[in-house]
């Protein structure tokens, strides 16, 4: 069980404060020994500007996108960061105000314009943000910083220069895609996003982007929709942040947090509203699990899996075993949208207030669900799951639906295991033992946790007044053991002489190998990638 630590000094407030970008990489002071084989770049995305023109951004996912890089070369480490030159950032800096509506912050017309031009600005329609603060990943030989809209931004992973804004709608029938694609060994990228289906109904499209071909063509030009999954509600798609993929199947979990499309279109055009204003909860649907085959790609409409209501942001892993699909998830119990508790005013409160707010929020739990593939010739009311190592159940009901109950792999009061990582190159879509996550203590990141999903044993790295980020697993070259490698995490220790550092942990024992400290605060980062 993960122990709880208190934060009465509220040092975590520093990770939600604006910083300046750097003119050039700065050298880090190294303690311990960095493995000689570890040479490459850790690239991370997150918010770096939390207000503009005296006007605050409201939500954790509103701050302007800042790209961070720790470079490891020949035993030396440098740190560099730059703001992404998105339209949202450039126009905000030019006009010294919020110009494009963000996730939880509405943009208002320019006060310098007269009443008529302000009126027409309101009715011009939706200007979608390109503020790509959530993640960065490769497509072909290029790297893209992303959020969850239809815009992604091509960046240079070496100079961190912003290269090009790309509209995915030019290539694919999607309104936006997640910031959590799946990538196969050959570089093929799969992702999911909602779209308009038949008769103006909503659906979810799984898209495929081929690897680089060796010619001059862009992989995005050859991208395509491979399968469409219907929405349970015609005009209210579920919020989707990630999905699962095994060797032969896609797993999509449709949660009861919904985007009200009519509210989205009307509220936006008439009054100042943000994306957050358009979310609502469906209190009757519970949670639906959908399956689709990969090759040939087809939606499995006969498999109707249902479960109690939960929020879902991150899949850990999914795999096939003896006619079942095992799906491991970081869940939050109930209908209430977790993002309602991630406004900056909440997470920057004093510690006792942060704790009070977290007690009202949905409670986190790592869960394992098991989906039977062979649902025919089975009797009603009987548990269809025959895997010996799990207590998860699946029961066929008279209406043809299969009710799923999970096995709980990790649970603690207001202690979340989130931002999960695995040995992706070796175990994605395969049976596995270990997951690595960021421990959230009443939503404040204060530990790194290793979880054995088979035995439920946990290991913890934690240090007083330290605030780590998502730990990325990098395997030791030629390793055969699943957890033979290191974890990389950016940690902030406010008040220290060098308050920001790259932490290198032994992934087997979760013990510190090295840290590379820099004399600058590093604001919160969300997701990232290691580039060898």
Coordinates of C-alpha atoms in Angstrom, one line a residue:
X1 CA 0.0 0.0 0.0
X2 CA 1.3 3.5 -0.9
X3 CA 1.7 5.7 2.1
X4 CA 0.3 9.2 2.3
X5 CA 2.5 12.2 2.7
X6 CA 1.3 15.7 3.7
X7 CA 2.3 18.9 1.9
X8 CA 1.6 21.8 4.4
X9 CA 4.1 24.1 2.7
X10 CA 2.2 23.8 -0.6
X11 CA 5.4 23.9 -2.7
X12 CA 3.4 22.2 -5.5
X13 CA 2.1 25.7 -6.4
X14 CA 5.4 26.4 -8.1
X15 CA 4.7 23.8 -10.9
X16 CA 1.7 25.8 -11.9
X17 CA 3.5 29.1 -12.5
X18 CA 4.6 30.8 -15.7
X19 CA 8.2 30.5 -16.8
X20 CA 10.3 32.0 -19.5
X21 CA 11.8 29.9 -22.4
X22 CA 15.5 29.5 -22.6
X23 CA 17.8 31.1 -25.2
X24 CA 20.1 28.1 -25.3
X25 CA 20.5 24.7 -23.5
X26 CA 21.9 25.0 -20.0
X27 CA 24.2 22.4 -18.5
X28 CA 23.0 20.1 -15.6
X29 CA 24.9 19.1 -12.5
X30 CA 25.0 15.3 -12.3
X31 CA 25.1 13.2 -9.2
X32 CA 25.3 9.5 -9.3
X33 CA 26.0 7.5 -12.5
X34 CA 24.0 7.7 -15.7
X35 CA 24.1 4.3 -17.5
X36 CA 26.6 4.6 -20.4
X37 CA 24.1 3.2 -22.9
X38 CA 21.6 5.9 -22.1
X39 CA 22.1 8.5 -24.9
X40 CA 19.2 10.5 -26.4
X41 CA 16.6 13.1 -25.6
X42 CA 13.7 13.2 -23.2
X43 CA 11.0 15.4 -24.8
X44 CA 8.1 16.5 -22.7
X45 CA 5.0 18.7 -23.2
X46 CA 3.1 20.8 -20.8
X47 CA 1.7 24.3 -20.0
X48 CA 4.3 27.0 -19.5
X49 CA 2.3 30.3 -19.6
X50 CA -0.5 30.4 -17.1
X51 CA -1.7 34.0 -17.8
X52 CA -1.6 36.6 -20.5
X53 CA -2.1 40.4 -20.2
X54 CA -3.0 39.9 -16.6
X55 CA -5.8 37.5 -17.6
X56 CA -5.4 34.0 -16.0
X57 CA -5.9 30.8 -17.8
X58 CA -8.4 28.8 -15.8
X59 CA -7.7 25.2 -16.3
X60 CA -4.6 22.9 -16.0
X61 CA -5.0 22.2 -19.7
X62 CA -5.2 25.8 -20.8
X63 CA -1.6 27.1 -20.3
X64 CA 0.3 27.7 -23.5
X65 CA 2.4 24.8 -24.8
X66 CA 6.0 24.5 -23.7
X67 CA 8.3 21.8 -25.0
X68 CA 11.1 20.6 -22.7
X69 CA 14.2 18.6 -23.6
X70 CA 16.8 16.9 -21.5
X71 CA 19.7 15.8 -23.8
X72 CA 21.9 13.0 -22.6
X73 CA 25.2 12.7 -24.5
X74 CA 28.6 11.2 -23.5
X75 CA 27.8 11.4 -19.8
X76 CA 26.7 15.1 -20.1
X77 CA 23.2 16.4 -19.7
X78 CA 21.7 19.7 -20.8
X79 CA 18.2 21.1 -20.4
X80 CA 16.3 23.3 -23.0
X81 CA 12.8 24.6 -23.4
X82 CA 10.8 26.7 -25.9
X83 CA 7.2 27.8 -26.3
X84 CA 5.6 26.2 -29.4
X85 CA 4.6 29.0 -31.8
X86 CA 1.0 27.9 -32.2
X87 CA -1.6 30.4 -33.5
X88 CA -3.0 30.4 -30.0
X89 CA 0.4 31.5 -28.5
X90 CA 1.5 33.9 -31.2
X91 CA -1.8 35.8 -31.2
X92 CA -2.1 35.8 -27.4
X93 CA 1.4 37.3 -27.2
X94 CA 0.7 39.8 -30.0
X95 CA -2.6 41.0 -28.6
X96 CA -1.7 40.5 -25.0
X97 CA -4.9 38.7 -24.2
X98 CA -6.6 35.3 -24.6
X99 CA -7.6 35.2 -28.3
X100 CA -8.5 31.6 -28.9
X101 CA -10.8 29.7 -26.5
X102 CA -8.9 27.0 -24.5
X103 CA -10.2 23.9 -22.7
X104 CA -11.5 25.9 -19.6
X105 CA -10.9 29.5 -20.6
X106 CA -13.2 31.4 -23.0
X107 CA -11.8 34.0 -25.3
X108 CA -13.8 37.2 -25.7
X109 CA -13.9 39.6 -28.6
X110 CA -11.3 42.3 -28.8
X111 CA -12.5 45.2 -26.5
X112 CA -10.9 47.7 -28.9
X113 CA -13.3 46.7 -31.7
X114 CA -16.7 48.5 -32.0
X115 CA -20.0 46.8 -31.1
X116 CA -20.7 45.7 -34.7
X117 CA -17.4 44.0 -35.3
X118 CA -17.6 42.4 -31.8
X119 CA -21.1 41.1 -32.6
X120 CA -19.9 39.5 -35.9
X121 CA -16.9 38.0 -34.2
X122 CA -19.3 36.1 -31.9
X123 CA -21.2 34.7 -34.9
X124 CA -18.2 33.7 -37.0
X125 CA -18.3 30.2 -35.7
X126 CA -15.8 28.1 -33.7
X127 CA -12.1 28.8 -33.8
X128 CA -10.5 25.6 -32.6
X129 CA -7.4 25.8 -30.5
X130 CA -4.0 24.4 -31.7
X131 CA -2.5 24.7 -28.2
X132 CA -0.5 21.4 -28.3
X133 CA 0.4 21.1 -24.7
X134 CA -0.6 17.4 -24.0
X135 CA 2.0 15.1 -25.8
X136 CA 4.6 14.7 -28.5
X137 CA 5.1 11.6 -30.7
X138 CA 6.6 10.6 -34.0
X139 CA 4.7 10.1 -37.3
X140 CA 7.1 8.7 -39.9
X141 CA 10.4 10.5 -39.3
X142 CA 8.8 13.7 -38.0
X143 CA 7.7 14.7 -34.5
X144 CA 4.4 16.3 -33.7
X145 CA 3.2 18.1 -30.5
X146 CA -0.4 17.5 -30.0
X147 CA -3.6 18.3 -28.0
X148 CA -7.0 16.7 -28.7
X149 CA -8.3 18.8 -31.5
X150 CA -7.8 18.4 -35.3
X151 CA -4.6 20.5 -35.2
X152 CA -1.2 19.0 -34.6
X153 CA 2.1 20.9 -34.8
X154 CA 5.3 19.6 -36.4
X155 CA 8.4 20.5 -34.3
X156 CA 12.2 20.0 -34.7
X157 CA 13.1 17.6 -31.9
X158 CA 16.7 19.0 -31.8
X159 CA 16.3 22.7 -32.0
X160 CA 12.7 22.7 -30.6
X161 CA 11.7 25.0 -33.4
X162 CA 8.1 25.1 -34.5
X163 CA 7.9 24.0 -38.1
X164 CA 4.3 23.6 -39.3
X165 CA 0.6 23.5 -38.2
X166 CA -1.2 20.5 -39.6
X167 CA -5.0 20.2 -39.9
X168 CA -5.9 16.5 -39.7
X169 CA -9.3 17.2 -41.3
X170 CA -7.4 17.6 -44.6
X171 CA -6.5 13.9 -44.4
X172 CA -9.1 12.1 -42.2
X173 CA -12.8 12.2 -41.3
X174 CA -12.3 13.2 -37.7
X175 CA -13.1 16.2 -35.5
X176 CA -10.0 15.5 -33.5
X177 CA -7.9 12.6 -32.3
X178 CA -6.5 11.6 -28.9
X179 CA -3.0 12.5 -27.7
X180 CA -2.4 8.8 -27.0
X181 CA -1.9 6.9 -30.3
X182 CA -0.5 3.3 -30.5
X183 CA 2.6 2.7 -32.6
X184 CA 3.6 -0.7 -34.0
X185 CA 7.2 -1.8 -34.4
X186 CA 7.3 -0.8 -38.1
X187 CA 6.1 2.7 -37.3
X188 CA 2.4 2.3 -38.1
X189 CA 0.4 4.7 -36.0
X190 CA -3.2 4.0 -34.9
X191 CA -5.5 6.6 -33.2
X192 CA -9.1 7.2 -32.4
X193 CA -11.3 10.3 -32.7
X194 CA -15.0 11.2 -32.9
X195 CA -16.6 12.1 -36.3
X196 CA -19.9 12.7 -37.9
X197 CA -21.4 9.3 -39.0
X198 CA -24.6 8.6 -41.0
X199 CA -27.6 10.9 -40.7
X200 CA -25.6 13.5 -38.7
X201 CA -25.1 11.0 -35.9
X202 CA -21.9 10.8 -34.0
X203 CA -19.4 7.9 -34.3
X204 CA -15.8 7.1 -33.4
X205 CA -13.2 6.5 -36.2
X206 CA -10.1 4.4 -35.7
X207 CA -7.5 5.8 -38.0
X208 CA -4.3 4.3 -39.4
X209 CA -1.2 6.2 -40.5
X210 CA 1.4 4.1 -42.3
X211 CA 5.1 4.3 -41.6
X212 CA 7.6 6.4 -43.6
X213 CA 7.8 4.9 -47.1
X214 CA 11.4 5.9 -48.1
X215 CA 10.1 8.2 -50.7
X216 CA 9.3 11.9 -50.3
X217 CA 5.6 11.3 -49.5
X218 CA 4.2 12.2 -46.1
X219 CA 2.7 9.3 -44.1
X220 CA -0.3 11.6 -43.2
X221 CA -1.2 11.7 -46.9
X222 CA -1.7 8.0 -46.9
X223 CA -3.7 7.8 -43.6
X224 CA -7.1 6.3 -43.6
X225 CA -10.1 5.4 -41.4
X226 CA -10.0 1.6 -40.8
X227 CA -13.1 1.1 -38.7
X228 CA -16.1 3.1 -37.3
X229 CA -17.7 2.5 -33.9
X230 CA -21.2 3.9 -33.3
X231 CA -21.9 6.3 -30.5
X232 CA -24.4 5.2 -27.8
X233 CA -26.0 8.7 -28.1
X234 CA -26.6 10.3 -31.4
X235 CA -25.6 13.9 -30.6
X236 CA -23.5 13.3 -27.5
X237 CA -20.2 11.6 -28.1
X238 CA -18.2 10.4 -25.0
X239 CA -15.0 12.1 -24.1
X240 CA -12.2 9.8 -25.3
X241 CA -8.6 10.3 -24.1
X242 CA -7.0 6.9 -25.0
X243 CA -7.9 3.4 -26.3
X244 CA -6.5 -0.1 -26.1
X245 CA -4.9 -2.3 -28.8
X246 CA -3.9 -6.0 -28.8
X247 CA -2.3 -7.9 -31.6
X248 CA -5.7 -8.5 -33.2
X249 CA -8.2 -6.1 -31.6
X250 CA -9.0 -2.5 -30.8
X251 CA -10.6 -1.8 -27.4
X252 CA -12.7 1.3 -27.0
X253 CA -14.3 2.3 -23.7
X254 CA -17.3 4.6 -24.0
X255 CA -17.6 6.5 -20.7
X256 CA -20.6 8.4 -19.3
X257 CA -18.8 11.8 -19.6
X258 CA -20.3 13.3 -22.7
X259 CA -19.8 16.2 -25.1
X260 CA -23.2 17.9 -25.7
X261 CA -22.8 18.8 -29.4
X262 CA -25.8 21.2 -29.5
X263 CA -24.5 23.0 -26.4
X264 CA -21.0 23.0 -28.0
X265 CA -22.3 24.7 -31.2
X266 CA -24.9 27.1 -29.7
X267 CA -23.2 28.2 -26.5
X268 CA -20.0 28.9 -28.3
X269 CA -21.4 31.1 -31.0
X270 CA -23.6 33.2 -28.8
X271 CA -21.7 33.7 -25.5
X272 CA -18.3 33.2 -24.1
X273 CA -18.0 29.5 -23.3
X274 CA -15.2 27.0 -23.2
X275 CA -14.9 23.3 -24.0
X276 CA -15.5 22.5 -20.3
X277 CA -18.9 24.2 -20.5
X278 CA -20.0 21.6 -23.0
X279 CA -19.4 18.4 -21.0
X280 CA -22.2 16.7 -19.1
X281 CA -22.7 13.3 -17.4
X282 CA -25.1 10.6 -18.5
X283 CA -26.4 9.2 -15.2
X284 CA -28.1 6.1 -16.7
X285 CA -25.7 4.6 -19.3
X286 CA -22.9 3.2 -17.1
X287 CA -19.8 2.4 -19.2
X288 CA -19.8 0.5 -22.5
X289 CA -16.9 -1.5 -23.9
X290 CA -16.6 -1.9 -27.7
X291 CA -14.4 -4.3 -29.6
X292 CA -13.2 -4.2 -33.3
X293 CA -11.0 -6.6 -35.2
X294 CA -7.7 -5.2 -36.7
X295 CA -7.3 -7.3 -39.8
X296 CA -9.7 -7.2 -41.5
X297 CA -10.9 -4.2 -39.5
X298 CA -14.5 -4.6 -38.4
X299 CA -16.7 -3.5 -35.5
X300 CA -17.9 -6.4 -33.4
X301 CA -21.5 -5.3 -33.0
X302 CA -22.7 -8.6 -31.4
X303 CA -20.4 -8.1 -28.4
X304 CA -22.2 -5.7 -26.0
X305 CA -20.2 -5.2 -22.8
X306 CA -21.5 -3.0 -20.0
X307 CA -20.0 -2.0 -16.6
X308 CA -20.8 0.5 -13.9
X309 CA -20.0 4.2 -14.5
X310 CA -16.4 5.4 -14.3
X311 CA -14.2 8.1 -15.8
X312 CA -11.3 6.9 -17.9
X313 CA -8.3 8.8 -19.3
X314 CA -5.5 6.3 -19.5
X315 CA -5.4 2.6 -20.7
X316 CA -2.4 0.8 -19.2
X317 CA -2.4 -2.3 -21.5
X318 CA -4.7 -4.8 -23.2
X319 CA -3.8 -8.3 -24.3
X320 CA -5.4 -11.6 -25.5
X321 CA -5.3 -14.8 -23.4
X322 CA -7.2 -18.1 -24.0
X323 CA -10.2 -16.5 -25.8
X324 CA -10.4 -13.4 -23.6
X325 CA -9.2 -9.8 -23.8
X326 CA -7.7 -8.5 -20.6
X327 CA -8.0 -4.7 -20.2
X328 CA -6.2 -2.8 -17.5
X329 CA -7.3 0.8 -16.9
X330 CA -6.7 3.8 -14.6
X331 CA -10.3 4.5 -13.6
X332 CA -12.1 7.1 -11.5
X333 CA -15.4 5.9 -10.0
X334 CA -18.7 7.5 -11.0
X335 CA -20.2 9.9 -13.5
X336 CA -18.7 13.2 -12.2
X337 CA -16.1 14.5 -14.6
X338 CA -12.6 14.5 -13.0
X339 CA -11.5 17.5 -15.0
X340 CA -14.0 19.6 -13.0
X341 CA -11.4 19.3 -10.2
X342 CA -8.4 20.4 -12.2
X343 CA -9.0 24.1 -12.4
X344 CA -5.9 26.0 -11.5
X345 CA -7.7 27.7 -8.6
X346 CA -8.3 24.3 -7.1
X347 CA -4.8 22.8 -7.5
X348 CA -3.1 26.0 -6.3
X349 CA -5.0 26.2 -3.0
X350 CA -3.5 25.6 0.4
X351 CA -2.9 22.0 1.2
X352 CA -6.0 21.5 3.5
X353 CA -8.2 23.0 0.8
X354 CA -6.7 20.8 -1.9
X355 CA -7.5 17.8 0.3
X356 CA -11.1 18.9 0.9
X357 CA -11.7 19.3 -2.8
X358 CA -10.3 15.9 -3.6
X359 CA -12.7 14.2 -1.1
X360 CA -15.6 15.4 -3.3
X361 CA -14.0 14.1 -6.5
X362 CA -14.4 10.7 -8.0
X363 CA -12.1 8.2 -6.4
X364 CA -9.3 6.6 -8.4
X365 CA -8.8 2.8 -8.9
X366 CA -6.6 0.7 -11.2
X367 CA -8.9 -2.0 -12.5
X368 CA -8.7 -5.1 -14.7
X369 CA -11.7 -6.0 -16.9
X370 CA -11.9 -9.3 -18.8
X371 CA -13.9 -9.5 -22.0
X372 CA -14.8 -13.0 -23.4
X373 CA -14.6 -13.3 -27.1
X374 CA -16.7 -16.4 -27.4
X375 CA -20.1 -15.3 -26.2
X376 CA -22.2 -17.8 -28.1
X377 CA -23.8 -21.0 -26.6
X378 CA -23.3 -19.6 -23.2
X379 CA -26.0 -19.7 -20.5
X380 CA -27.3 -16.5 -18.8
X381 CA -26.3 -15.6 -15.3
X382 CA -23.0 -17.6 -15.5
X383 CA -19.5 -16.1 -15.1
X384 CA -17.9 -16.5 -18.6
X385 CA -14.4 -15.7 -17.3
X386 CA -12.3 -18.9 -16.8
X387 CA -8.8 -17.3 -16.4
X388 CA -7.4 -18.7 -13.2
X389 CA -5.4 -15.6 -12.3
X390 CA -8.2 -13.0 -12.1
X391 CA -11.3 -12.4 -10.1
X392 CA -12.8 -10.2 -12.8
X393 CA -16.2 -11.5 -14.1
X394 CA -18.4 -11.3 -17.2
X395 CA -22.0 -12.4 -16.9
X396 CA -24.4 -12.7 -19.8
X397 CA -27.8 -11.0 -19.3
X398 CA -31.2 -11.8 -20.9
X399 CA -31.0 -8.8 -23.2
X400 CA -27.7 -10.0 -24.7
X401 CA -25.5 -7.6 -22.9
X402 CA -22.5 -8.9 -20.9
X403 CA -22.1 -7.3 -17.5
X404 CA -18.4 -6.8 -16.4
X405 CA -17.1 -6.6 -12.9
X406 CA -13.5 -5.7 -12.4
X407 CA -10.6 -7.0 -10.4
X408 CA -9.0 -4.1 -8.4
X409 CA -5.3 -4.0 -8.9
X410 CA -4.5 -0.8 -6.9
X411 CA -6.7 1.4 -4.7
X412 CA -6.1 3.9 -1.9
X413 CA -8.2 6.8 -0.6
X414 CA -7.5 9.8 -2.9
X415 CA -4.2 8.1 -4.0
X416 CA -4.2 7.7 -7.7
X417 CA -1.9 5.6 -9.9
X418 CA -2.0 7.6 -13.1
X419 CA -0.1 8.5 -16.3
X420 CA 0.8 4.8 -16.7
X421 CA 3.7 3.4 -18.7
X422 CA 4.9 -0.1 -19.5
X423 CA 7.8 -1.6 -21.4
X424 CA 5.9 -0.6 -24.5
X425 CA 8.3 -2.0 -27.2
X426 CA 8.3 -5.5 -25.6
X427 CA 4.9 -5.8 -23.9
X428 CA 2.3 -3.6 -25.7
X429 CA -0.7 -5.9 -26.4
X430 CA 1.0 -8.8 -24.7
X431 CA 0.7 -10.4 -21.2
X432 CA 2.9 -8.4 -18.8
X433 CA 3.8 -7.9 -15.2
X434 CA 4.8 -4.3 -14.5
X435 CA 3.3 -0.9 -14.9
X436 CA 4.9 2.4 -13.8
X437 CA 2.9 5.4 -12.9
X438 CA 2.8 8.9 -11.3
X439 CA 1.3 8.8 -7.8
X440 CA -1.2 11.6 -7.3
X441 CA -1.9 12.5 -3.7
X442 CA -5.2 14.4 -3.7
X443 CA -4.4 15.3 -7.4
X444 CA -0.8 16.5 -6.4
X445 CA 2.0 14.5 -8.1
X446 CA 4.4 13.4 -5.3
X447 CA 5.6 9.9 -6.0
X448 CA 6.6 7.4 -8.7
X449 CA 5.0 4.0 -8.3
X450 CA 5.8 0.6 -9.8
X451 CA 2.9 -1.9 -9.8
X452 CA 3.1 -5.6 -10.3
X453 CA -0.3 -6.2 -12.0
X454 CA -0.1 -9.9 -11.3
X455 CA 0.8 -9.9 -7.5
X456 CA -0.4 -6.2 -6.8
X457 CA 2.9 -5.5 -5.1
X458 CA 4.1 -1.9 -5.3
X459 CA 7.4 0.0 -5.1
X460 CA 7.6 3.7 -4.5
X461 CA 10.1 6.5 -5.1
X462 CA 9.3 9.6 -3.0
X463 CA 11.3 12.5 -1.6
X464 CA 10.2 15.3 0.6
X465 CA 8.9 18.4 -1.2
X466 CA 9.5 16.8 -4.6
X467 CA 7.0 16.8 -7.4
X468 CA 7.7 14.3 -10.2
X469 CA 6.1 13.8 -13.6
X470 CA 5.0 10.7 -15.7
X471 CA 7.9 8.2 -15.6
X472 CA 9.0 7.0 -19.0
X473 CA 10.5 3.5 -19.3
X474 CA 13.6 3.0 -21.4
X475 CA 14.7 -0.6 -21.8
X476 CA 18.4 -1.7 -21.4
X477 CA 19.7 -2.6 -24.9
X478 CA 19.4 -6.4 -25.4
X479 CA 17.5 -6.9 -22.2
X480 CA 15.4 -10.0 -21.8
X481 CA 13.7 -9.2 -18.4
X482 CA 10.6 -7.0 -18.7
X483 CA 11.7 -4.5 -16.1
X484 CA 15.4 -4.3 -17.1
X485 CA 15.8 -0.6 -17.9
X486 CA 15.5 2.8 -16.4
X487 CA 12.7 5.3 -15.6
X488 CA 13.1 8.9 -16.6
X489 CA 11.1 11.6 -14.8
X490 CA 11.3 15.4 -14.6
X491 CA 11.1 16.4 -10.9
X492 CA 10.7 19.8 -9.3
X493 CA 12.0 20.5 -5.8
X494 CA 11.0 24.2 -5.0
X495 CA 13.4 25.9 -2.7
X496 CA 16.4 23.8 -3.7
X497 CA 19.5 25.4 -5.0
X498 CA 18.9 23.7 -8.3
X499 CA 15.1 23.1 -8.2
X500 CA 14.5 21.2 -11.5
X501 CA 16.1 17.8 -12.3
X502 CA 16.0 14.8 -14.5
X503 CA 15.6 11.7 -12.3
X504 CA 17.0 8.3 -13.5
X505 CA 15.7 5.3 -11.6
X506 CA 16.5 1.6 -11.9
X507 CA 13.2 0.3 -13.1
X508 CA 13.7 -3.1 -11.4
X509 CA 14.3 -1.8 -7.8
X510 CA 12.9 1.7 -8.2
X511 CA 16.2 3.0 -6.7
X512 CA 17.9 6.2 -7.8
X513 CA 20.8 5.8 -10.2
X514 CA 21.4 9.5 -11.0
X515 CA 19.9 13.0 -11.2
X516 CA 20.8 15.9 -13.4
X517 CA 19.9 19.2 -11.7
X518 CA 19.4 22.6 -13.3
X519 CA 19.0 26.0 -11.8
X520 CA 15.5 26.7 -13.0
X521 CA 11.9 25.7 -12.0
X522 CA 10.3 23.4 -14.5
X523 CA 6.4 23.7 -14.7
X524 CA 4.2 20.6 -14.7
X525 CA 4.6 18.4 -17.8
X526 CA 1.9 16.0 -19.0
X527 CA 3.3 13.5 -21.4
X528 CA 6.3 12.9 -23.6
X529 CA 8.6 10.6 -25.4
X530 CA 12.2 9.3 -25.2
X531 CA 14.1 9.8 -28.5
X532 CA 17.2 7.5 -28.7

